[in-house]
Amino acid sequence: PPSPRDNPPPPLPEKNSASRPANPAASAYCSPAASASSPRERRDHAAGSAAFEAGRDREAAAAFAIAADASPGNPVHVADRAAARLRAGDWAGGVADAAEAVRLCGGGG
């Protein structure tokens, strides 16, 4: 049987005005260049990123949770926590975080 690698998914559509976040305050966070706003938030997110890179997924999720608590409404931390939770096997938590990140960017109900 063919492998998924043999049939890659189609490219994502280009962003246009219709795909911009509905929440203007979230616009800065929803861009690829989104960054943490405070030194503590940057430190906590960096700790999460380092733990994730090292495969310490539960530790990464905890660090991203601290960063998310420091900056409510920042979907970057929530999305990264989703990735760490999913990789750690916490499917329900990961899916909930992913949905919340999309919602924060104005992409869902």
mmCIF file of C-alpha atoms in Angstrom:
data_model
loop_
_atom_site.group_PDB
_atom_site.id
_atom_site.type_symbol
_atom_site.label_atom_id
_atom_site.label_comp_id
_atom_site.label_asym_id
_atom_site.label_seq_id
_atom_site.Cartn_x
_atom_site.Cartn_y
_atom_site.Cartn_z
ATOM 1 C CA PRO A 1 0.000 0.000 0.000
ATOM 2 C CA PRO A 2 1.172 3.593 -0.579
ATOM 3 C CA SER A 3 2.731 5.404 2.340
ATOM 4 C CA PRO A 4 1.435 8.808 3.547
ATOM 5 C CA ARG A 5 4.845 10.088 2.502
ATOM 6 C CA ASP A 6 4.025 9.137 -1.091
ATOM 7 C CA ASN A 7 1.007 11.452 -1.059
ATOM 8 C CA PRO A 8 1.821 14.585 0.931
ATOM 9 C CA PRO A 9 -1.074 16.862 1.865
ATOM 10 C CA PRO A 10 -1.787 19.833 -0.392
ATOM 11 C CA PRO A 11 -0.154 23.131 0.579
ATOM 12 C CA LEU A 12 -2.043 25.416 2.915
ATOM 13 C CA PRO A 13 -3.866 28.314 1.258
ATOM 14 C CA GLU A 14 -2.313 31.744 1.414
ATOM 15 C CA LYS A 15 -3.497 33.920 4.264
ATOM 16 C CA ASN A 16 -5.902 36.646 3.304
ATOM 17 C CA SER A 17 -8.050 39.129 5.150
ATOM 18 C CA ALA A 18 -10.704 36.466 5.745
ATOM 19 C CA SER A 19 -8.233 34.347 7.722
ATOM 20 C CA ARG A 20 -7.056 37.118 10.027
ATOM 21 C CA PRO A 21 -7.896 36.781 13.716
ATOM 22 C CA ALA A 22 -11.319 38.062 14.701
ATOM 23 C CA ASN A 23 -9.814 39.372 17.932
ATOM 24 C CA PRO A 24 -7.573 42.348 17.055
ATOM 25 C CA ALA A 25 -5.810 42.098 20.421
ATOM 26 C CA ALA A 26 -4.760 38.541 19.542
ATOM 27 C CA SER A 27 -3.377 39.557 16.140
ATOM 28 C CA ALA A 28 0.162 40.042 17.424
ATOM 29 C CA TYR A 29 0.107 36.666 19.132
ATOM 30 C CA CYS A 30 -1.328 34.831 16.129
ATOM 31 C CA SER A 31 1.421 35.857 13.762
ATOM 32 C CA PRO A 32 4.461 33.609 13.274
ATOM 33 C CA ALA A 33 6.588 36.325 14.863
ATOM 34 C CA ALA A 34 4.622 36.214 18.114
ATOM 35 C CA SER A 35 6.807 36.550 21.162
ATOM 36 C CA ALA A 36 6.498 36.670 24.902
ATOM 37 C CA SER A 37 6.074 40.093 26.437
ATOM 38 C CA SER A 38 7.831 39.892 29.807
ATOM 39 C CA PRO A 39 11.254 38.546 30.794
ATOM 40 C CA ARG A 40 9.656 35.932 33.060
ATOM 41 C CA GLU A 41 7.269 34.848 30.317
ATOM 42 C CA ARG A 42 10.177 34.543 27.854
ATOM 43 C CA ARG A 43 12.174 32.545 30.409
ATOM 44 C CA ASP A 44 9.304 30.156 31.125
ATOM 45 C CA HIS A 45 8.595 29.679 27.422
ATOM 46 C CA ALA A 46 12.303 29.105 26.709
ATOM 47 C CA ALA A 47 12.395 26.490 29.482
ATOM 48 C CA GLY A 48 9.404 24.777 27.901
ATOM 49 C CA SER A 49 11.038 24.867 24.475
ATOM 50 C CA ALA A 50 14.287 23.396 25.828
ATOM 51 C CA ALA A 51 12.424 20.627 27.654
ATOM 52 C CA PHE A 52 10.362 19.869 24.532
ATOM 53 C CA GLU A 53 13.498 19.700 22.357
ATOM 54 C CA ALA A 54 15.017 17.275 24.894
ATOM 55 C CA GLY A 55 11.908 15.072 24.848
ATOM 56 C CA ARG A 56 10.815 15.973 28.388
ATOM 57 C CA ASP A 57 7.235 16.553 27.335
ATOM 58 C CA ARG A 58 5.523 16.744 30.736
ATOM 59 C CA GLU A 59 8.139 19.229 31.946
ATOM 60 C CA ALA A 60 7.632 21.239 28.736
ATOM 61 C CA ALA A 61 3.859 21.272 29.195
ATOM 62 C CA ALA A 62 4.280 22.516 32.772
ATOM 63 C CA ALA A 63 6.622 25.329 31.693
ATOM 64 C CA PHE A 64 4.300 26.362 28.846
ATOM 65 C CA ALA A 65 1.410 26.349 31.349
ATOM 66 C CA ILE A 66 3.301 28.789 33.573
ATOM 67 C CA ALA A 67 3.971 31.034 30.565
ATOM 68 C CA ALA A 68 0.291 30.806 29.557
ATOM 69 C CA ASP A 69 -0.809 31.750 33.079
ATOM 70 C CA ALA A 70 1.527 34.767 32.947
ATOM 71 C CA SER A 71 -0.032 35.927 29.675
ATOM 72 C CA PRO A 72 -3.705 34.977 29.458
ATOM 73 C CA GLY A 73 -4.890 35.235 25.883
ATOM 74 C CA ASN A 74 -1.519 34.384 24.304
ATOM 75 C CA PRO A 75 -2.266 31.390 22.063
ATOM 76 C CA VAL A 76 1.423 30.691 21.383
ATOM 77 C CA HIS A 77 1.962 29.282 24.874
ATOM 78 C CA VAL A 78 -1.315 27.337 24.708
ATOM 79 C CA ALA A 79 -0.447 25.875 21.285
ATOM 80 C CA ASP A 80 3.007 24.836 22.461
ATOM 81 C CA ARG A 81 1.490 23.264 25.580
ATOM 82 C CA ALA A 82 -0.878 21.378 23.250
ATOM 83 C CA ALA A 83 2.071 19.950 21.317
ATOM 84 C CA ALA A 84 3.840 18.886 24.508
ATOM 85 C CA ARG A 85 0.692 17.303 25.933
ATOM 86 C CA LEU A 86 -0.048 15.426 22.713
ATOM 87 C CA ARG A 87 3.485 14.075 22.490
ATOM 88 C CA ALA A 88 3.269 13.033 26.161
ATOM 89 C CA GLY A 89 0.107 11.061 25.396
ATOM 90 C CA ASP A 90 -2.336 13.456 27.082
ATOM 91 C CA TRP A 91 -4.740 13.421 24.135
ATOM 92 C CA ALA A 92 -7.666 15.145 25.857
ATOM 93 C CA GLY A 93 -5.480 17.942 27.256
ATOM 94 C CA GLY A 94 -3.633 18.406 23.990
ATOM 95 C CA VAL A 95 -6.786 18.584 21.902
ATOM 96 C CA ALA A 96 -8.395 20.998 24.384
ATOM 97 C CA ASP A 97 -5.316 23.248 24.285
ATOM 98 C CA ALA A 98 -5.185 23.161 20.487
ATOM 99 C CA ALA A 99 -8.844 24.152 20.272
ATOM 100 C CA GLU A 100 -8.272 26.949 22.775
ATOM 101 C CA ALA A 101 -5.302 28.286 20.790
ATOM 102 C CA VAL A 102 -7.421 28.358 17.627
ATOM 103 C CA ARG A 103 -10.226 30.093 19.507
ATOM 104 C CA LEU A 104 -7.806 32.696 20.897
ATOM 105 C CA CYS A 105 -6.684 33.478 17.353
ATOM 106 C CA GLY A 106 -10.260 33.977 16.246
ATOM 107 C CA GLY A 107 -10.389 30.804 14.221
ATOM 108 C CA GLY A 108 -13.207 29.000 15.951
ATOM 109 C CA GLY A 109 -16.626 29.392 17.501
#
